Short mmCIF file of C-alpha atoms in Angstrom, two decimals:
data_model
loop_
_atom_site.label_atom_id
_atom_site.label_comp_id
_atom_site.label_asym_id
_atom_site.label_seq_id
_atom_site.Cartn_x
_atom_site.Cartn_y
_atom_site.Cartn_z
CA UNK A 1438 113.69 138.30 75.66
CA UNK A 1439 116.62 135.79 75.68
CA UNK A 1440 116.43 132.87 73.41
CA UNK A 1441 116.55 129.63 75.48
CA UNK A 1442 116.67 126.06 74.40
CA UNK A 1443 113.53 125.14 76.36
CA UNK A 1444 110.78 126.98 78.27
CA UNK A 1445 110.86 124.43 81.00
CA UNK A 1446 113.67 122.00 82.02
CA UNK A 1447 112.69 119.50 84.52
CA UNK A 1448 115.14 117.42 86.62
CA UNK A 1449 113.42 114.31 87.81
CA UNK A 1450 110.61 112.31 86.05
CA UNK A 1451 108.70 111.26 89.00
CA UNK A 1452 104.96 112.01 89.78
CA UNK A 1453 105.39 115.84 90.28
CA UNK A 1454 107.95 116.24 87.48
CA UNK A 1455 105.95 114.22 84.86
CA UNK A 1456 102.75 116.11 85.68
CA UNK A 1457 104.43 119.53 85.45
CA UNK A 1458 106.26 118.71 82.29
CA UNK A 1459 103.12 117.18 80.52
CA UNK A 1460 100.71 119.99 81.42
CA UNK A 1461 103.35 122.74 80.56
CA UNK A 1462 103.78 121.06 77.12
CA UNK A 1463 100.01 120.93 76.69
CA UNK A 1464 100.02 124.73 77.42
CA UNK A 1465 102.35 125.03 74.42
CA UNK A 1466 105.70 125.21 76.26
CA UNK A 1467 108.89 123.39 74.89
CA UNK A 1468 109.81 121.00 77.62
CA UNK A 1469 112.55 118.58 78.42
CA UNK A 1470 112.99 116.10 81.36
CA UNK A 1471 116.24 114.79 82.61
CA UNK A 1472 116.01 111.45 84.54
CA UNK A 1473 118.96 109.44 85.53
CA UNK A 1474 117.07 106.34 86.76
CA UNK A 1475 113.70 105.45 85.45
CA UNK A 1476 110.66 107.43 84.34
CA UNK A 1477 107.89 107.25 87.03
CA UNK A 1478 109.83 108.08 90.07
CA UNK A 1479 109.60 106.59 93.54
CA UNK A 1480 105.82 106.02 93.54
CA UNK A 1481 105.67 103.97 90.27
CA UNK A 1482 109.12 102.34 90.29
CA UNK A 1483 109.93 101.63 93.99
CA UNK A 1484 107.14 102.95 96.19
CA UNK A 1485 103.45 103.21 96.25
CA UNK A 1486 102.51 101.09 93.27
CA UNK A 1487 104.63 97.96 93.71
CA UNK A 1488 104.19 98.24 97.64
CA UNK A 1489 100.27 98.03 97.08
CA UNK A 1490 100.71 95.10 94.90
CA UNK A 1491 102.69 93.28 97.57
CA UNK A 1492 99.92 94.22 100.00
CA UNK A 1493 97.30 92.61 97.74
CA UNK A 1494 99.56 89.53 97.53
CA UNK A 1495 99.99 89.29 101.19
CA UNK A 1496 96.28 89.56 102.02
CA UNK A 1497 95.74 86.17 100.33
CA UNK A 1498 97.38 84.56 103.25
CA UNK A 1499 94.43 85.52 105.57
CA UNK A 1500 91.77 85.08 102.87
CA UNK A 1501 93.00 81.51 102.25
CA UNK A 1502 92.60 80.87 105.96
CA UNK A 1503 89.22 82.46 106.13
CA UNK A 1504 87.90 80.67 102.97
CA UNK A 1505 86.89 77.45 104.83
CA UNK A 1506 84.20 79.24 106.97
CA UNK A 1507 82.74 80.37 103.60
CA UNK A 1508 82.53 76.86 102.27
CA UNK A 1509 85.69 76.76 100.21
CA UNK A 1510 88.16 73.91 100.36
CA UNK A 1511 91.63 75.12 99.74
CA UNK A 1512 94.22 72.35 100.22
CA UNK A 1513 97.97 72.74 100.67
CA UNK A 1514 98.25 76.40 99.42
CA UNK A 1515 101.82 77.39 98.59
CA UNK A 1516 103.35 80.73 98.22
CA UNK A 1517 106.24 81.54 95.81
CA UNK A 1518 107.95 84.88 96.43
CA UNK A 1519 109.70 85.07 93.07
CA UNK A 1520 106.41 84.75 91.15
CA UNK A 1521 104.91 87.70 93.12
CA UNK A 1522 108.04 89.77 92.92
CA UNK A 1523 108.55 89.15 89.10
CA UNK A 1524 104.98 89.79 88.22
CA UNK A 1525 105.14 93.05 90.37
CA UNK A 1526 108.31 94.14 88.70
CA UNK A 1527 106.91 93.32 85.28
CA UNK A 1528 103.97 95.58 85.87
CA UNK A 1529 106.26 98.39 87.02
CA UNK A 1530 108.07 98.05 83.78
CA UNK A 1531 104.78 98.38 81.86
CA UNK A 1532 103.86 101.40 83.79
CA UNK A 1533 107.19 103.01 83.17
CA UNK A 1534 106.63 102.50 79.47
CA UNK A 1535 103.22 104.32 79.80
CA UNK A 1536 104.69 107.24 81.68
CA UNK A 1537 107.38 107.62 78.91
CA UNK A 1538 104.76 107.31 76.21
CA UNK A 1539 102.61 109.96 77.83
CA UNK A 1540 105.56 112.39 77.93
CA UNK A 1541 106.55 111.66 74.33
CA UNK A 1542 103.05 111.98 73.12
CA UNK A 1543 102.87 115.48 74.47
CA UNK A 1544 106.13 116.48 72.87
CA UNK A 1545 108.35 116.39 75.91
CA UNK A 1546 112.03 115.48 75.31
CA UNK A 1547 113.29 112.86 77.77
CA UNK A 1548 116.99 112.92 78.47
CA UNK A 1549 118.10 109.72 80.33
CA UNK A 1550 120.86 111.14 82.32
CA UNK A 1551 121.67 113.20 85.40
CA UNK A 1552 121.47 116.99 85.26
CA UNK A 1553 122.99 119.73 87.35
CA UNK A 1554 121.97 123.29 87.71
CA UNK A 1555 124.91 125.51 86.72
CA UNK A 1556 123.15 128.89 86.43
CA UNK A 1557 119.65 130.58 86.96
CA UNK A 1558 118.76 129.48 83.42
CA UNK A 1559 121.37 126.80 82.71
CA UNK A 1560 121.66 123.10 83.15
CA UNK A 1561 124.65 120.88 82.56
CA UNK A 1562 123.97 117.30 81.66
CA UNK A 1563 126.16 114.36 82.69
CA UNK A 1564 127.64 114.11 79.15
CA UNK A 1565 128.79 117.71 79.28
CA UNK A 1566 126.09 119.22 77.14
CA UNK A 1567 124.97 122.70 78.48
CA UNK A 1568 121.23 123.44 78.06
CA UNK A 1569 119.37 126.70 78.73
CA UNK A 1570 115.76 127.15 79.95
CA UNK A 1571 113.38 130.07 80.81
CA UNK A 1572 112.29 127.98 83.85
CA UNK A 1573 114.09 125.13 85.81
CA UNK A 1574 112.00 122.60 87.78
CA UNK A 1575 113.52 120.55 90.58
CA UNK A 1576 111.46 117.40 91.07
CA UNK A 1577 114.06 114.87 92.28
CA UNK A 1578 111.95 113.54 95.19
CA UNK A 1579 113.49 111.95 98.13
CA UNK A 1580 115.49 108.83 99.26
CA UNK A 1581 115.39 106.44 102.16
CA UNK A 1582 117.49 107.56 105.24
CA UNK A 1583 120.03 105.04 106.50
CA UNK A 1584 121.06 105.36 110.15
CA UNK A 1585 124.71 106.01 110.73
CA UNK A 1586 125.95 102.98 112.69
CA UNK A 1587 128.64 100.28 112.17
CA UNK A 1588 127.52 97.73 109.80
CA UNK A 1589 124.68 99.72 108.20
CA UNK A 1590 125.88 98.63 104.87
CA UNK A 1591 124.51 95.30 105.59
CA UNK A 1592 120.92 96.51 105.62
CA UNK A 1593 118.45 97.41 102.88
CA UNK A 1594 115.89 100.00 102.27
CA UNK A 1595 112.38 99.83 100.58
CA UNK A 1596 114.24 100.38 97.26
CA UNK A 1597 115.81 96.96 97.63
CA UNK A 1598 112.90 95.17 99.25
CA UNK A 1599 111.24 94.81 95.93
CA UNK A 1600 114.13 92.89 94.44
CA UNK A 1601 114.98 90.39 97.11
CA UNK A 1602 115.95 86.98 95.81
CA UNK A 1603 114.22 85.15 98.63
CA UNK A 1604 111.78 86.04 101.43
CA UNK A 1605 113.76 86.48 104.64
CA UNK A 1606 112.91 83.98 107.39
CA UNK A 1607 113.60 86.58 110.00
CA UNK A 1608 113.43 90.37 109.31
CA UNK A 1609 114.13 93.33 111.47
CA UNK A 1610 112.37 96.57 110.36
CA UNK A 1611 113.68 99.86 111.73
CA UNK A 1612 111.25 102.73 112.03
CA UNK A 1613 107.71 103.39 113.27
CA UNK A 1614 106.32 105.22 110.21
CA UNK A 1615 104.00 104.09 107.50
CA UNK A 1616 106.74 102.26 105.38
CA UNK A 1617 107.80 100.26 108.36
CA UNK A 1618 104.33 99.18 109.35
CA UNK A 1619 103.41 98.45 105.70
CA UNK A 1620 106.49 96.15 105.10
CA UNK A 1621 105.93 94.57 108.57
CA UNK A 1622 102.40 93.54 107.53
CA UNK A 1623 103.60 92.30 104.17
CA UNK A 1624 106.52 90.12 105.38
CA UNK A 1625 104.48 88.90 108.34
CA UNK A 1626 101.51 87.71 106.28
CA UNK A 1627 103.86 86.00 103.71
CA UNK A 1628 105.51 84.01 106.61
CA UNK A 1629 108.56 85.96 107.85
CA UNK A 1630 109.17 86.34 111.45
CA UNK A 1631 109.00 90.24 111.87
CA UNK A 1632 110.31 92.55 114.46
CA UNK A 1633 109.94 96.32 114.39
CA UNK A 1634 112.50 98.41 116.37
CA UNK A 1635 111.77 102.16 116.90
CA UNK A 1636 113.82 104.80 118.63
CA UNK A 1637 110.71 106.16 120.54
CA UNK A 1638 107.73 104.46 122.05
CA UNK A 1639 105.20 105.54 119.47
CA UNK A 1640 104.16 104.32 116.05
CA UNK A 1641 102.84 106.40 113.23
CA UNK A 1642 103.51 109.84 114.71
CA UNK A 1643 100.95 112.30 113.46
CA UNK A 1644 98.05 109.82 113.24
CA UNK A 1645 95.26 109.62 115.72
CA UNK A 1646 96.35 107.89 118.99
CA UNK A 1647 93.38 105.43 118.82
CA UNK A 1648 94.28 104.25 115.36
CA UNK A 1649 97.86 103.72 116.43
CA UNK A 1650 97.01 101.92 119.46
CA UNK A 1651 94.71 99.57 117.61
CA UNK A 1652 97.18 98.83 114.93
CA UNK A 1653 99.76 97.92 117.59
CA UNK A 1654 97.28 95.65 119.34
CA UNK A 1655 96.27 93.85 116.09
CA UNK A 1656 99.89 93.58 114.96
CA UNK A 1657 100.80 91.90 118.21
CA UNK A 1658 98.08 89.47 117.89
CA UNK A 1659 99.32 88.57 114.36
CA UNK A 1660 102.69 87.85 115.68
CA UNK A 1661 104.64 90.97 114.91
CA UNK A 1662 107.20 91.76 117.73
CA UNK A 1663 108.15 95.31 118.73
CA UNK A 1664 111.16 96.86 120.55
CA UNK A 1665 110.66 100.46 121.56
CA UNK A 1666 113.13 102.96 122.62
CA UNK A 1667 115.81 101.13 120.73
CA UNK A 1668 118.55 102.71 118.73
CA UNK A 1669 121.18 100.91 116.59
CA UNK A 1670 124.58 100.24 118.19
CA UNK A 1671 125.75 98.01 115.18
CA UNK A 1672 125.03 95.24 112.78
CA UNK A 1673 127.47 92.42 112.46
CA UNK A 1674 127.40 89.97 109.54
CA UNK A 1675 128.16 86.55 110.83
CA UNK A 1676 129.75 83.45 109.14
CA UNK A 1677 126.45 81.87 108.13
CA UNK A 1678 125.27 85.12 106.37
CA UNK A 1679 122.88 86.07 109.28
CA UNK A 1680 122.94 89.47 110.93
CA UNK A 1681 123.59 90.09 114.58
CA UNK A 1682 121.96 93.48 115.52
CA UNK A 1683 123.02 95.29 118.69
CA UNK A 1684 120.66 98.01 120.00
CA UNK A 1685 120.11 100.16 123.09
CA UNK A 1686 117.82 99.02 125.93
CA UNK A 1687 117.38 95.55 124.41
CA UNK A 1688 119.34 92.29 123.96
CA UNK A 1689 120.98 91.67 120.59
CA UNK A 1690 118.78 90.11 117.90
CA UNK A 1691 119.89 87.60 115.21
CA UNK A 1692 118.03 88.18 111.79
CA UNK A 1693 118.41 87.40 108.14
CA UNK A 1694 117.50 90.83 106.88
CA UNK A 1695 117.51 94.46 108.29
CA UNK A 1696 115.16 96.78 106.58
CA UNK A 1697 115.71 100.49 107.22
CA UNK A 1698 112.41 102.45 107.16
CA UNK A 1699 113.58 105.43 109.17
CA UNK A 1700 112.25 108.35 106.99
CA UNK A 1701 113.19 109.84 103.71
CA UNK A 1702 115.55 112.65 102.79
CA UNK A 1703 115.12 115.19 100.08
CA UNK A 1704 117.21 114.50 97.02
CA UNK A 1705 118.93 117.92 96.69
CA UNK A 1706 122.71 117.16 96.95
CA UNK A 1707 124.98 117.53 93.97
CA UNK A 1708 122.45 119.52 91.92
CA UNK A 1709 124.32 122.84 92.32
CA UNK A 1710 121.39 124.59 93.92
CA UNK A 1711 123.06 126.37 96.70
CA UNK A 1712 125.75 127.64 94.24
CA UNK A 1713 123.12 129.45 92.20
CA UNK A 1714 121.34 130.91 95.16
CA UNK A 1715 118.58 128.39 95.88
CA UNK A 1716 117.89 128.30 99.61
CA UNK A 1717 117.90 124.82 101.28
CA UNK A 1718 116.38 123.77 104.58
CA UNK A 1719 118.00 121.93 107.48
CA UNK A 1720 117.51 118.42 105.92
CA UNK A 1721 118.29 119.62 102.45
CA UNK A 1722 114.70 120.49 101.42
CA UNK A 1723 114.35 123.06 98.66
CA UNK A 1724 112.66 126.08 100.15
CA UNK A 1725 109.74 127.38 98.11
CA UNK A 1726 106.93 129.82 98.34
CA UNK A 1727 103.15 128.91 97.99
CA UNK A 1728 103.64 128.89 94.12
CA UNK A 1729 106.57 126.47 94.24
CA UNK A 1730 109.12 129.20 93.38
CA UNK A 1731 112.61 129.11 95.03
CA UNK A 1732 114.59 132.17 96.07
CA UNK A 1733 115.76 132.24 92.29
CA UNK A 1734 112.80 133.44 90.21
CA UNK A 1735 113.54 131.12 87.28
CA UNK A 1736 113.99 127.91 89.46
CA UNK A 1737 111.08 126.08 91.02
CA UNK A 1738 110.59 122.83 92.99
CA UNK A 1739 107.63 120.43 93.65
CA UNK A 1740 107.15 117.17 95.38
CA UNK A 1741 109.16 115.37 98.13
CA UNK A 1742 112.30 117.44 97.48
CA UNK A 1743 110.46 120.41 99.08
CA UNK A 1744 109.54 118.20 102.16
CA UNK A 1745 106.26 119.97 102.36
CA UNK A 1746 104.08 116.89 102.41
CA UNK A 1747 105.67 113.62 101.08
CA UNK A 1748 102.69 112.20 99.20
CA UNK A 1749 102.35 111.34 95.51
CA UNK A 1750 98.97 113.07 94.96
CA UNK A 1751 100.43 116.25 96.64
CA UNK A 1752 103.38 116.24 94.13
CA UNK A 1753 100.98 115.73 91.20
CA UNK A 1754 98.84 118.62 92.47
CA UNK A 1755 101.88 120.82 92.85
CA UNK A 1756 103.14 119.92 89.36
CA UNK A 1757 99.90 120.79 87.81
CA UNK A 1758 99.56 124.14 89.70
CA UNK A 1759 103.16 125.12 88.63
CA UNK A 1760 102.48 124.31 85.00
CA UNK A 1761 99.20 126.38 85.13
CA UNK A 1762 101.00 129.12 86.82
CA UNK A 1763 103.92 129.31 84.40
CA UNK A 1764 102.30 128.65 81.13
CA UNK A 1765 98.52 128.59 81.59
CA UNK A 1766 97.99 132.10 82.50
CA UNK A 1767 96.39 130.82 85.73
CA UNK A 1768 98.36 131.44 88.90
CA UNK A 1769 97.52 128.60 91.16
CA UNK A 1770 98.67 127.61 94.69
CA UNK A 1771 97.40 124.42 96.25
CA UNK A 1772 96.28 124.03 99.73
CA UNK A 1773 98.24 121.67 102.05
CA UNK A 1774 95.56 121.61 104.62
CA UNK A 1775 93.09 118.63 105.23
CA UNK A 1776 95.04 116.15 102.91
CA UNK A 1777 93.78 112.53 103.33
CA UNK A 1778 96.35 109.69 103.83
CA UNK A 1779 96.50 106.02 104.23
CA UNK A 1780 98.82 103.48 105.85
CA UNK A 1781 98.39 100.13 103.87
CA UNK A 1782 99.21 98.14 106.97
CA UNK A 1783 97.18 94.93 107.98
CA UNK A 1784 94.59 96.25 108.49
CA UNK A 1785 94.95 99.69 106.77
CA UNK A 1786 94.56 103.02 108.38
CA UNK A 1787 92.95 105.99 106.68
CA UNK A 1788 92.91 109.67 108.04
CA UNK A 1789 91.82 113.02 107.09
CA UNK A 1790 91.85 116.32 109.11
CA UNK A 1791 92.74 116.85 112.81
CA UNK A 1792 93.43 114.16 115.26
CA UNK A 1793 91.49 114.18 118.48
CA UNK A 1794 94.56 115.59 120.31
CA UNK A 1795 95.01 118.35 117.67
CA UNK A 1796 91.35 119.35 117.67
CA UNK A 1797 91.44 119.77 121.41
CA UNK A 1798 94.49 121.81 121.33
CA UNK A 1799 93.20 124.07 118.55
CA UNK A 1800 89.49 124.15 119.21
CA UNK A 1801 89.01 123.47 122.88
CA UNK A 1802 85.39 122.30 122.54
CA UNK A 1803 85.36 119.05 120.74
CA UNK A 1804 82.89 116.19 120.24
CA UNK A 1805 84.14 112.66 119.36
CA UNK A 1806 82.03 109.97 117.75
CA UNK A 1807 83.18 106.41 117.45
CA UNK A 1808 82.27 102.96 116.15
CA UNK A 1809 84.18 99.91 117.34
CA UNK A 1810 82.96 96.77 115.61
CA UNK A 1811 83.81 93.51 113.71
CA UNK A 1812 83.10 93.53 110.07
CA UNK A 1813 80.54 91.00 108.84
CA UNK A 1814 83.40 89.14 106.89
CA UNK A 1815 85.48 88.74 109.94
CA UNK A 1816 82.50 87.60 112.01
CA UNK A 1817 81.79 84.70 109.69
CA UNK A 1818 85.42 83.96 109.27
CA UNK A 1819 85.79 83.62 113.05
CA UNK A 1820 88.41 86.32 113.05
CA UNK A 1821 88.23 88.55 116.22
CA UNK A 1822 89.93 91.55 114.60
CA UNK A 1823 87.89 94.77 115.29
CA UNK A 1824 87.55 97.91 113.09
CA UNK A 1825 87.47 101.43 114.64
CA UNK A 1826 86.05 104.55 113.03
CA UNK A 1827 86.36 107.86 114.72
CA UNK A 1828 84.89 111.30 113.80
CA UNK A 1829 86.09 114.55 115.42
CA UNK A 1830 83.77 117.60 115.45
CA UNK A 1831 83.99 121.09 116.50
CA UNK A 1832 81.87 121.14 119.69
CA UNK A 1833 80.24 124.38 118.92
CA UNK A 1834 79.33 124.26 115.19
CA UNK A 1835 79.34 120.45 114.67
CA UNK A 1836 81.65 120.86 111.65
CA UNK A 1837 83.67 117.65 111.08
CA UNK A 1838 87.37 118.53 111.46
CA UNK A 1839 88.73 114.92 111.26
CA UNK A 1840 87.82 111.41 110.42
CA UNK A 1841 90.05 108.38 111.21
CA UNK A 1842 89.61 104.71 110.44
CA UNK A 1843 91.26 101.37 110.80
CA UNK A 1844 89.78 98.34 109.27
CA UNK A 1845 89.36 96.45 106.02
CA UNK A 1846 89.02 98.85 102.99
CA UNK A 1847 89.42 101.92 105.21
CA UNK A 1848 91.32 103.99 102.56
CA UNK A 1849 88.70 103.23 99.87
CA UNK A 1850 85.82 104.33 102.22
CA UNK A 1851 87.65 107.43 103.48
CA UNK A 1852 88.34 108.94 100.03
CA UNK A 1853 84.72 109.97 99.67
CA UNK A 1854 84.32 111.03 103.29
CA UNK A 1855 87.39 113.25 102.82
CA UNK A 1856 85.48 115.45 100.43
CA UNK A 1857 82.86 116.07 103.16
CA UNK A 1858 85.59 117.17 105.75
CA UNK A 1859 87.26 119.36 103.03
CA UNK A 1860 83.96 121.00 102.24
CA UNK A 1861 83.19 121.64 105.98
CA UNK A 1862 80.07 119.46 106.35
CA UNK A 1863 78.69 118.76 109.84
CA UNK A 1864 77.79 115.82 111.84
CA UNK A 1865 74.05 116.50 111.06
CA UNK A 1866 74.86 116.32 107.35
CA UNK A 1867 76.11 112.73 107.87
CA UNK A 1868 73.17 111.76 110.11
CA UNK A 1869 70.81 112.97 107.38
CA UNK A 1870 72.39 110.57 104.83
CA UNK A 1871 70.82 107.16 104.57
CA UNK A 1872 73.02 104.28 105.18
CA UNK A 1873 74.00 101.67 102.42
CA UNK A 1874 73.38 98.44 104.19
CA UNK A 1875 75.07 96.05 104.82
CA UNK A 1876 78.37 97.70 104.44
CA UNK A 1877 81.26 98.87 106.59
CA UNK A 1878 81.04 102.28 105.30
CA UNK A 1879 77.55 102.85 106.76
CA UNK A 1880 79.13 103.10 110.21
CA UNK A 1881 80.19 106.62 109.14
CA UNK A 1882 76.53 107.79 109.07
CA UNK A 1883 75.60 105.84 112.18
CA UNK A 1884 78.30 107.12 114.50
CA UNK A 1885 77.15 107.79 118.08
#
């Protein structure tokens, strides 16, 4: 057997790469990780974690308004963007340190530089050093897509949104996916005038239509504007620093910030993958089998760079499974079916399993149960915002094939319910469960 420098060399220290590296080392492998940016990857550094902290901060806008009906007097509340921004970034730095410490405690070597694959078992670092490895893992994630239009350099992406010097007074957000709707909610609650433009007439493609419609309705009431069937013509920076955005089917719009949230592209360029025989998909995704192996036996890939399911917990599972397969004597392939997800909009959406449309197409016979209600907190606060819970069942067996929710704490509630859907439980199983009263979650066992 050839003598290699490492058993596993990982390129990218995001969620999937860190998990694969740590578990591989725990199995006894000699592991190194190359990371050209910061340990933690998109989720920890410029994605899920800091985004959720901004969501928490934004929620105080409504909580402070609602407080008076609960007997609290809150006079002249003021918001300071830089305080929130800096506290969030400081916690990101803390988490980055913990991720690095975890790798080091498990004996993983961290190499803070870019790496390129130069052979089936060879990696060349930015400083010119050549390293060999029995297995190479590509875990470089994805990056925000920026539309190709004149003046696109004047816009920002979610990466830069966390570092803004000031809160924009008027912000245009391009895209209809979860990132667009989450940042729309954040900026709107913090006082910005928000407009979403989308090249189609649908938000949140892939989510249940009832949830999408309800979010649009609530967002409009909250003051978020929408321009559908709109594509960029150009962005012009004006003398006063504002941006004049031209688009199809709508009048030009003057804003202070353009945020592109038009999808994410796998980070596979410049890694030398095609040159060594790794197959890449149409968008640059690394093509892998169910065990995360590429067309080259010694090279593997997990996480967003494979463009299978771009979710942090999925990348973590894939990294764990790969480590167990390669070094734990336990071949493991994870299932990408029935994966729960959430949109941390205002209010949030949570979903698992088939939408109603998907269920009708796949099963034919379907039964749908719904609850459309105001939470107790919203009733007392005088807020008319309504939650919507929806359960999709196989019309023949009663098996639950999907649950979809929009309302306060929907993601927290759905996590437990997702276990039931994954396990194949039925509507009767939910009906037989006693409700916890008074809660919003009890609506799941009272659906009619």
